[in-house]
CSV table of C-alpha atoms in Angstrom, one decimal:
chain,number,residue,atom,x,y,z
A,984,MET,CA,128.0,38.2,208.9
A,985,LYS,CA,129.6,36.0,206.5
A,986,PHE,CA,128.9,33.1,204.1
A,987,TYR,CA,130.5,29.8,204.8
A,988,LYS,CA,130.6,26.7,202.8
A,989,PRO,CA,129.6,23.5,204.2
A,990,GLU,CA,133.1,22.3,204.7
A,991,GLU,CA,134.1,25.5,206.5
A,992,LEU,CA,131.4,25.2,209.2
A,993,LYS,CA,132.6,24.6,212.8
A,994,VAL,CA,130.8,23.8,216.1
A,995,GLY,CA,129.5,26.7,218.2
A,996,MET,CA,129.0,29.0,215.2
A,997,ARG,CA,125.7,30.8,215.1
A,998,LEU,CA,123.1,31.0,212.2
A,999,ALA,CA,122.4,34.5,210.8
A,1000,LYS,CA,119.7,33.0,208.6
A,1001,PRO,CA,117.1,30.1,209.3
A,1002,ILE,CA,117.5,26.9,207.3
A,1003,TYR,CA,114.4,25.3,205.8
A,1004,SER,CA,113.7,21.9,204.3
A,1005,LYS,CA,113.0,21.5,200.6
A,1006,GLN,CA,109.3,21.9,201.6
A,1007,GLY,CA,109.9,25.0,203.6
A,1008,VAL,CA,109.7,23.4,206.9
A,1009,LEU,CA,112.1,25.3,209.5
A,1010,LEU,CA,115.1,23.1,210.5
A,1011,TYR,CA,117.3,25.4,212.3
A,1012,ASP,CA,116.2,28.8,213.4
A,1013,ARG,CA,118.2,32.0,213.6
A,1014,ASP,CA,121.0,32.4,216.3
A,1015,ALA,CA,121.2,28.5,216.7
A,1016,ARG,CA,124.5,27.3,217.4
A,1017,LEU,CA,125.7,24.6,215.1
A,1018,THR,CA,126.6,21.3,216.6
A,1019,ASP,CA,128.3,18.0,215.0
A,1020,THR,CA,124.7,16.8,214.4
A,1021,SER,CA,123.6,20.0,212.7
A,1022,ILE,CA,126.8,20.4,210.5
A,1023,ASP,CA,126.4,16.8,209.3
A,1024,SER,CA,122.7,17.4,208.4
A,1025,ILE,CA,123.6,20.4,206.4
A,1026,ASN,CA,126.1,18.5,204.4
A,1027,LYS,CA,123.8,15.8,203.8
A,1028,PHE,CA,120.9,18.1,202.9
A,1029,GLY,CA,122.8,19.6,200.1
A,1030,LEU,CA,123.0,23.2,201.1
A,1031,LEU,CA,125.5,25.2,199.1
A,1032,GLY,CA,126.3,27.5,202.2
A,1033,VAL,CA,125.0,29.3,205.1
A,1034,MET,CA,125.3,32.9,206.6
A,1035,ILE,CA,127.0,32.9,209.8
A,1036,LEU,CA,127.1,35.5,212.6
A,1037,ASP,CA,130.5,37.1,213.8
A,1038,PRO,CA,131.1,35.9,217.6
A,1039,ALA,CA,129.9,39.2,218.9
A,1040,GLU,CA,127.5,40.1,216.4
A,1041,PRO,CA,124.0,40.8,217.4
A,1042,LEU,CA,121.2,39.1,215.7
A,1043,PRO,CA,119.7,41.4,213.1
A,1044,PRO,CA,116.1,42.2,213.1
A,1045,MET,CA,113.7,40.6,210.5
A,1046,THR,CA,110.0,41.2,210.0
A,1047,PRO,CA,107.6,38.3,209.7
A,1048,GLU,CA,107.1,39.1,206.2
A,1049,GLU,CA,110.8,39.0,205.4
A,1050,ILE,CA,111.0,35.6,207.3
A,1051,GLU,CA,108.0,34.2,205.1
A,1052,ALA,CA,109.4,35.5,201.9
A,1053,GLU,CA,112.8,33.9,202.5
A,1054,ARG,CA,111.1,30.6,203.6
A,1055,LEU,CA,109.2,30.7,200.3
A,1056,GLN,CA,112.3,31.5,198.3
A,1057,THR,CA,114.4,28.8,199.6
A,1058,SER,CA,111.5,26.1,198.9
A,1059,TYR,CA,110.9,27.5,195.4
A,1060,MET,CA,114.9,27.4,194.7
A,1061,PHE,CA,115.1,23.6,195.6
A,1062,ARG,CA,112.0,22.8,193.5
A,1063,LEU,CA,113.2,24.9,190.6
A,1064,ARG,CA,116.6,23.3,190.6
A,1065,ASP,CA,114.8,19.8,190.5
A,1066,SER,CA,112.8,20.7,187.6
A,1067,LEU,CA,115.6,22.3,185.5
A,1068,VAL,CA,117.8,19.1,186.2
A,1069,ALA,CA,114.9,17.0,185.0
A,1070,ILE,CA,114.7,19.0,181.7
A,1071,SER,CA,118.4,18.9,181.3
A,1072,LYS,CA,118.3,15.1,181.4
A,1073,GLY,CA,115.3,14.8,179.1
A,1074,ARG,CA,112.8,14.1,181.7
A,1075,LYS,CA,109.2,15.9,182.4
A,1076,PRO,CA,109.6,18.1,185.3
A,1077,GLU,CA,106.7,17.2,187.4
A,1078,ASP,CA,106.6,20.0,189.8
A,1079,LEU,CA,107.2,23.1,187.5
A,1080,GLU,CA,103.5,23.8,186.8
A,1081,ASN,CA,102.8,23.6,190.5
A,1082,LEU,CA,105.7,25.9,191.2
A,1083,VAL,CA,104.4,28.5,188.7
A,1084,GLY,CA,100.8,28.2,190.4
A,1085,ASP,CA,102.4,28.8,193.9
A,1086,ILE,CA,104.4,31.8,193.0
A,1087,CYS,CA,101.1,33.4,191.3
A,1088,GLU,CA,99.1,32.5,194.3
A,1089,HIS,CA,101.5,34.3,196.8
A,1090,PHE,CA,102.7,37.2,194.8
A,1091,ALA,CA,100.2,37.9,192.1
A,1092,HIS,CA,97.7,38.9,194.5
A,1093,MET,CA,99.4,41.4,196.7
A,1094,ASN,CA,97.1,44.2,198.1
A,1095,ALA,CA,99.9,46.4,199.2
A,1096,PRO,CA,103.7,47.2,198.4
A,1097,ILE,CA,106.1,44.8,200.0
A,1098,VAL,CA,109.6,44.9,201.2
A,1099,PHE,CA,111.4,42.7,198.7
A,1100,SER,CA,114.2,40.8,200.2
A,1101,GLN,CA,116.6,38.2,198.9
A,1102,THR,CA,118.9,35.8,200.2
A,1103,ILE,CA,122.7,35.8,199.5
A,1104,ARG,CA,124.0,34.0,196.6
A,1105,SER,CA,127.0,31.9,195.8
A,1106,GLY,CA,128.4,31.0,192.4
A,1107,GLU,CA,126.7,27.7,192.7
A,1108,ASP,CA,123.2,28.7,193.4
A,1109,TYR,CA,123.0,32.1,191.9
A,1110,ASN,CA,121.1,31.2,188.8
A,1111,TYR,CA,118.4,29.3,190.8
A,1112,LYS,CA,117.9,32.2,193.2
A,1113,HIS,CA,117.9,34.8,190.6
A,1114,SER,CA,115.2,33.0,188.4
A,1115,VAL,CA,113.0,32.6,191.5
A,1116,CYS,CA,113.3,36.1,192.5
A,1117,THR,CA,112.8,37.3,188.9
A,1118,ALA,CA,109.7,35.0,188.6
A,1119,ILE,CA,108.2,36.7,191.8
A,1120,LEU,CA,108.9,40.1,190.6
A,1121,THR,CA,107.3,39.3,187.3
A,1122,ALA,CA,104.1,38.1,188.7
A,1123,MET,CA,103.8,41.2,190.8
A,1124,ILE,CA,104.4,43.4,187.9
A,1125,ALA,CA,102.1,41.5,185.5
A,1126,LYS,CA,99.2,41.5,187.9
A,1127,HIS,CA,99.7,45.3,188.7
A,1128,MET,CA,99.5,45.7,184.9
A,1129,LYS,CA,96.3,43.9,184.8
A,1130,LEU,CA,97.5,40.9,182.6
A,1131,SER,CA,95.3,38.0,182.2
A,1132,PRO,CA,96.0,35.0,184.8
A,1133,SER,CA,97.1,32.8,181.7
A,1134,SER,CA,99.6,35.6,180.6
A,1135,ILE,CA,100.8,35.9,184.3
A,1136,GLU,CA,101.6,32.3,184.4
A,1137,ALA,CA,103.2,32.6,181.1
A,1138,VAL,CA,105.6,35.1,182.1
A,1139,VAL,CA,106.3,33.7,185.5
A,1140,LEU,CA,107.3,30.5,183.5
A,1141,SER,CA,109.4,32.5,181.2
A,1142,ALA,CA,111.3,33.9,184.2
A,1143,LEU,CA,111.9,30.5,185.8
A,1144,LEU,CA,113.2,29.3,182.6
A,1145,CYS,CA,115.3,32.3,181.2
A,1146,ASP,CA,118.6,31.1,182.8
A,1147,PHE,CA,118.1,27.4,182.1
A,1148,GLY,CA,121.1,27.6,179.4
A,1149,TYR,CA,123.5,28.7,182.3
A,1150,LEU,CA,123.5,25.1,183.5
A,1151,TYR,CA,125.4,24.2,180.6
A,1152,VAL,CA,127.9,26.8,181.0
A,1153,PRO,CA,131.4,25.5,182.4
A,1154,LYS,CA,131.8,26.4,186.1
A,1155,SER,CA,135.3,28.1,185.4
A,1156,ILE,CA,133.3,30.8,183.2
A,1157,MET,CA,130.4,31.0,185.6
A,1158,MET,CA,132.7,31.8,188.6
A,1159,LYS,CA,134.1,34.8,186.7
A,1160,GLN,CA,133.3,38.5,187.1
A,1161,PRO,CA,131.4,39.8,184.2
A,1162,ASP,CA,134.0,42.2,183.3
A,1163,GLN,CA,136.5,39.5,183.5
A,1164,LEU,CA,135.0,37.4,180.6
A,1165,THR,CA,136.5,37.3,177.2
A,1166,SER,CA,134.9,38.0,174.0
A,1167,LEU,CA,135.4,34.2,173.2
A,1168,GLU,CA,133.8,33.3,176.5
A,1169,LEU,CA,130.7,35.7,176.1
A,1170,LEU,CA,130.3,34.0,172.6
A,1171,SER,CA,130.5,30.5,174.3
A,1172,ILE,CA,127.8,31.5,176.9
A,1173,ASP,CA,125.5,32.6,174.1
A,1174,GLN,CA,125.9,29.3,172.3
A,1175,TYR,CA,125.0,27.3,175.5
A,1176,ARG,CA,122.2,29.3,176.2
A,1177,ALA,CA,120.9,29.0,172.5
A,1178,LYS,CA,121.4,25.4,172.8
A,1179,ALA,CA,119.6,25.0,175.9
A,1180,GLN,CA,116.6,26.9,174.5
A,1181,ALA,CA,116.3,24.5,171.6
A,1182,LEU,CA,115.4,21.9,174.2
A,1183,LEU,CA,112.5,23.8,175.2
A,1184,LYS,CA,110.9,23.9,171.7
A,1185,PRO,CA,108.3,21.6,170.6
A,1186,GLY,CA,109.4,18.4,169.5
A,1187,THR,CA,112.5,18.3,171.8
A,1188,ASN,CA,111.1,18.5,175.2
A,1189,PRO,CA,108.6,16.0,176.8
A,1190,TYR,CA,106.0,18.5,177.5
A,1191,SER,CA,104.4,21.6,175.9
A,1192,LEU,CA,105.2,25.2,176.8
A,1193,PRO,CA,102.9,27.9,176.1
A,1194,GLN,CA,103.7,29.7,172.9
A,1195,GLU,CA,103.7,33.1,174.8
A,1196,THR,CA,106.8,31.6,177.1
A,1197,LEU,CA,108.7,30.4,174.1
A,1198,TYR,CA,108.3,33.7,172.2
A,1199,THR,CA,109.3,35.4,175.4
A,1200,LEU,CA,112.4,33.4,175.9
A,1201,GLN,CA,113.3,33.7,172.3
A,1202,GLU,CA,112.9,37.7,172.4
A,1203,PHE,CA,114.9,37.8,175.9
A,1204,LEU,CA,117.8,35.7,174.5
A,1205,LYS,CA,118.1,37.9,171.5
A,1206,ILE,CA,118.4,41.2,173.6
A,1207,SER,CA,119.9,40.0,176.9
A,1208,ARG,CA,123.7,40.8,175.6
A,1209,LYS,CA,122.6,44.1,174.1
A,1210,GLU,CA,121.5,45.9,177.1
A,1211,ASN,CA,124.3,48.5,176.6
A,1212,LEU,CA,122.9,49.4,173.1
A,1213,GLU,CA,119.9,51.6,172.2
A,1214,LEU,CA,116.8,49.4,172.0
A,1215,ASP,CA,113.4,50.2,171.2
A,1216,ALA,CA,111.4,48.6,174.2
A,1217,ALA,CA,108.3,49.4,172.8
A,1218,ALA,CA,108.9,46.9,170.0
A,1219,LEU,CA,109.0,44.1,172.2
A,1220,SER,CA,106.3,42.0,173.6
A,1221,ILE,CA,105.0,43.0,177.1
A,1222,HIS,CA,106.0,39.8,178.5
A,1223,THR,CA,109.8,40.4,177.3
A,1224,ARG,CA,109.5,44.0,178.7
A,1225,ILE,CA,108.4,42.7,182.1
A,1226,LEU,CA,111.1,40.1,182.2
A,1227,ILE,CA,113.7,42.5,181.3
A,1228,VAL,CA,112.9,45.0,184.2
A,1229,ALA,CA,112.4,42.1,186.8
A,1230,ASP,CA,115.8,40.7,185.6
A,1231,LYS,CA,117.7,43.8,185.8
A,1232,TYR,CA,116.1,44.8,189.2
A,1233,ASP,CA,117.1,41.5,190.9
A,1234,ARG,CA,120.7,41.5,189.3
A,1235,MET,CA,121.3,45.0,190.5
A,1236,THR,CA,119.9,44.7,194.3
A,1237,ALA,CA,120.7,40.9,195.0
A,1238,MET,CA,123.3,40.1,197.6
A,1239,SER,CA,126.1,38.2,196.2
A,1240,LEU,CA,129.6,37.0,197.1
A,1241,ASN,CA,131.1,38.7,194.0
A,1242,TYR,CA,129.8,42.1,194.1
A,1243,LYS,CA,128.1,44.8,196.3
A,1244,PRO,CA,124.5,45.4,195.4
A,1245,VAL,CA,122.6,48.7,195.1
A,1246,SER,CA,119.6,49.5,196.9
A,1247,GLY,CA,116.2,49.1,195.4
A,1248,PHE,CA,115.8,52.9,195.2
A,1249,ALA,CA,119.0,53.4,193.1
A,1250,ALA,CA,118.0,50.6,190.9
A,1251,ILE,CA,114.5,52.0,190.0
A,1252,ARG,CA,116.1,55.3,189.3
A,1253,ASP,CA,118.8,53.9,187.2
A,1254,MET,CA,116.2,52.1,185.0
A,1255,GLU,CA,114.0,55.2,185.0
A,1256,SER,CA,116.8,57.1,183.3
A,1257,LYS,CA,117.2,54.5,180.5
A,1258,LYS,CA,113.8,54.6,178.9
A,1259,SER,CA,115.0,53.1,175.6
A,1260,LEU,CA,116.1,49.9,177.6
A,1261,TYR,CA,113.4,49.7,180.2
A,1262,ASP,CA,109.7,50.4,179.5
A,1263,PRO,CA,108.7,53.3,181.8
A,1264,ALA,CA,105.2,51.7,182.4
A,1265,VAL,CA,106.9,48.5,183.5
A,1266,VAL,CA,109.3,50.3,185.9
A,1267,LYS,CA,106.5,52.4,187.3
A,1268,ALA,CA,104.7,49.1,188.0
A,1269,LEU,CA,107.6,47.6,189.8
A,1270,SER,CA,108.0,50.7,191.9
A,1271,ASN,CA,104.4,50.5,192.9
A,1272,CYS,CA,104.7,46.8,193.7
A,1273,LEU,CA,107.7,47.4,196.2
A,1274,SER,CA,108.0,49.3,199.4
A,1275,ILE,CA,111.1,51.3,198.1
A,1276,LEU,CA,111.0,53.7,200.9
A,1277,PRO,CA,109.2,52.2,203.8
A,1278,VAL,CA,108.4,54.2,207.2
A,1279,GLY,CA,111.5,54.1,209.3
A,1280,GLN,CA,113.9,54.1,206.4
A,1281,CYS,CA,116.9,56.2,206.9
A,1282,VAL,CA,117.8,58.2,203.6
A,1283,GLU,CA,120.6,60.5,202.4
A,1284,LEU,CA,119.0,63.7,201.3
A,1285,SER,CA,120.3,66.1,198.4
A,1286,THR,CA,121.3,68.5,201.0
A,1287,GLN,CA,123.9,66.2,202.2
A,1288,SER,CA,121.7,65.8,205.4
A,1289,LYS,CA,120.5,62.3,206.7
A,1290,GLY,CA,116.8,61.8,207.2
A,1291,MET,CA,114.1,59.2,208.3
A,1292,VAL,CA,111.0,58.4,206.2
A,1293,LEU,CA,107.9,59.2,208.5
A,1294,GLU,CA,105.2,58.5,205.9
A,1295,GLN,CA,105.0,57.0,202.7
A,1296,ASN,CA,103.6,58.5,199.5
A,1297,GLU,CA,101.1,56.3,197.7
A,1298,GLY,CA,101.1,58.4,194.7
A,1299,ASP,CA,104.7,58.9,194.3
A,1300,ALA,CA,106.9,56.3,196.3
A,1301,PHE,CA,110.1,58.6,195.7
A,1302,HIS,CA,108.6,61.7,197.5
A,1303,PRO,CA,107.6,60.6,201.0
A,1304,ARG,CA,107.5,62.8,204.2
A,1305,VAL,CA,110.7,62.8,205.8
A,1306,LEU,CA,112.5,64.1,209.1
A,1307,ASP,CA,115.8,66.0,208.7
A,1308,LEU,CA,117.9,64.5,211.2
A,1309,ARG,CA,120.3,67.5,211.2
A,1310,THR,CA,117.6,70.3,211.5
A,1311,ASN,CA,114.9,68.4,213.1
A,1312,LYS,CA,112.4,69.6,210.5
A,1313,ILE,CA,109.7,67.7,208.6
A,1314,TYR,CA,109.5,67.9,204.9
A,1315,ASP,CA,106.8,66.8,202.5
A,1316,LEU,CA,109.0,66.0,199.4
A,1317,SER,CA,106.0,65.8,197.2
A,1318,SER,CA,105.3,69.5,197.7
A,1319,LYS,CA,105.8,71.6,194.5
A,1320,LYS,CA,108.0,74.1,196.6
A,1321,LEU,CA,110.3,71.4,197.6
A,1322,LYS,CA,110.6,69.4,194.3
A,1323,GLY,CA,114.1,69.8,192.9
A,1324,VAL,CA,115.3,71.6,196.0
A,1325,ILE,CA,115.4,68.6,198.6
A,1326,GLU,CA,115.3,65.0,197.3
A,1327,VAL,CA,116.0,61.6,198.5
A,1328,LYS,CA,119.5,60.9,197.2
A,1329,ASP,CA,119.6,57.2,198.4
A,1330,VAL,CA,118.7,54.9,201.3
A,1331,LEU,CA,121.3,54.5,204.1
A,1332,ILE,CA,122.6,51.1,204.8
A,1333,SER,CA,123.9,52.2,208.2
A,1334,MET,CA,123.7,55.3,210.4
A,1335,ASP,CA,127.2,55.0,211.6
A,1336,GLN,CA,128.8,58.3,212.1
A,1337,ARG,CA,132.3,57.3,212.6
A,1338,TYR,CA,135.0,58.3,210.4
A,1339,ILE,CA,137.6,56.1,209.0
A,1340,PHE,CA,141.1,57.3,209.2
A,1341,ASP,CA,144.0,55.9,207.0
A,1342,GLU,CA,147.7,56.5,207.5
A,1343,GLN,CA,147.9,59.3,205.0
A,1344,THR,CA,145.0,61.3,206.7
A,1345,LEU,CA,146.6,60.8,210.3
A,1346,LYS,CA,149.9,62.4,208.9
A,1347,GLN,CA,148.0,65.4,208.0
A,1348,PHE,CA,146.9,65.9,211.7
A,1349,VAL,CA,148.9,68.5,213.6
A,1350,PRO,CA,147.8,68.9,217.4
A,1351,ASP,CA,147.7,72.2,218.8
A,1352,GLU,CA,149.2,73.3,222.2
A,1353,PRO,CA,146.3,72.7,224.5
A,1354,LEU,CA,146.1,69.0,223.0
A,1355,LYS,CA,149.9,68.6,223.5
A,1356,THR,CA,149.8,69.7,227.2
A,1357,MET,CA,146.8,67.3,227.9
A,1358,THR,CA,148.5,64.6,226.3
A,1359,ARG,CA,151.8,65.2,228.3
A,1360,ARG,CA,149.7,65.2,231.4
A,1361,PHE,CA,148.1,62.1,230.6
A,1362,ARG,CA,151.3,60.3,229.6
A,1363,ASN,CA,153.1,61.5,233.0
A,1364,ARG,CA,150.2,60.1,235.0
A,1365,LEU,CA,150.4,56.7,233.2
A,1366,ASN,CA,154.1,56.4,233.6
A,1367,ALA,CA,153.7,57.4,237.4
A,1368,ALA,CA,151.2,54.8,237.8
A,1369,LYS,CA,153.4,52.2,236.1
A,1370,ARG,CA,156.4,53.1,238.4
A,1371,ARG,CA,154.3,52.7,241.6
A,1372,GLU,CA,153.0,49.3,240.4
A,1373,ALA,CA,156.5,48.2,239.6
A,1374,ALA,CA,158.0,49.3,243.1
A,1375,LYS,CA,155.3,47.0,244.8
A,1376,TRP,CA,157.0,44.0,243.2
A,1377,HIS,CA,160.5,44.9,244.2
A,1378,ARG,CA,159.9,45.7,247.8
A,1379,PRO,CA,161.7,43.2,250.1
């Protein structure tokens, strides 16, 4: 599965992900083969790229919930892009308030943890998709922490606007890896973001943002470049603390063309270990909203064995009942006897058991005598078969 820009698409390629309209209507389903007409439609539609299956690659499974989440994210992304472009041109974003309401309606009333999936991002659409996913996460966290409906809407709006300033950053800077940015470029990004935030303040925008949203954006801008320093998370507003956690989780787990993401399990564990940066109560709320270790998930255990989740633990998502695939034993990791003895180390992306050998590794391999004998026998049989085949063609 690979990401292709519109100009790289060819007739006969198979779609790995469905394509939706700006309204969320299905245009092309998964596994559909591209034609001249569909490629032309993709170019006219303004898509930044699509995921394509390799020629022999089977269609990966997707649950109905994952398909619906992808549909909504695509629709939200286009709507947010239109709203931010309107703000940047000094116009009122007519759909922004409705977008906040739709996100709250779909994700601030979840009755059970969900499997949170994200679509792959390119340099061109990263900020839009990141803002949408961050807004979805903030809605779930804020609801779980029992914030009022108006507060939930305010923090969701903050999430949608927190990356607004990146629209002004030159593309040459945005396409760089974070560790490739110079100190001057980092300063430039901060200045662009501060300039953009000024456009959102009363008197400089054609609509009124809630004071809670403005204050959250102001706090978030101040601390966003200081995440490696010791911060007192408790001194920040609850909205900012929620936004910090949601922003970090999405950045760590999202698929990107520039870096390999970590699992949701690893992201939560990392934030749990940095209590001065990430409010433990907010991180806990996030872990309760997400199905981090769903039933059927393959995991790596601290015993170096691989396992499969058989039953989730509602009270402690990180200690489910698992089947050890090496010993065929079932362990309840919430048991006091097993805590600290057997733990989930991380989730497994693949159960592939094959080893990858490089040339240096192969040089260390020395065959024993039985293997040498068997190899000679197979080689002699192969050579004899070749001689018989060659003799057929030389017969008069």
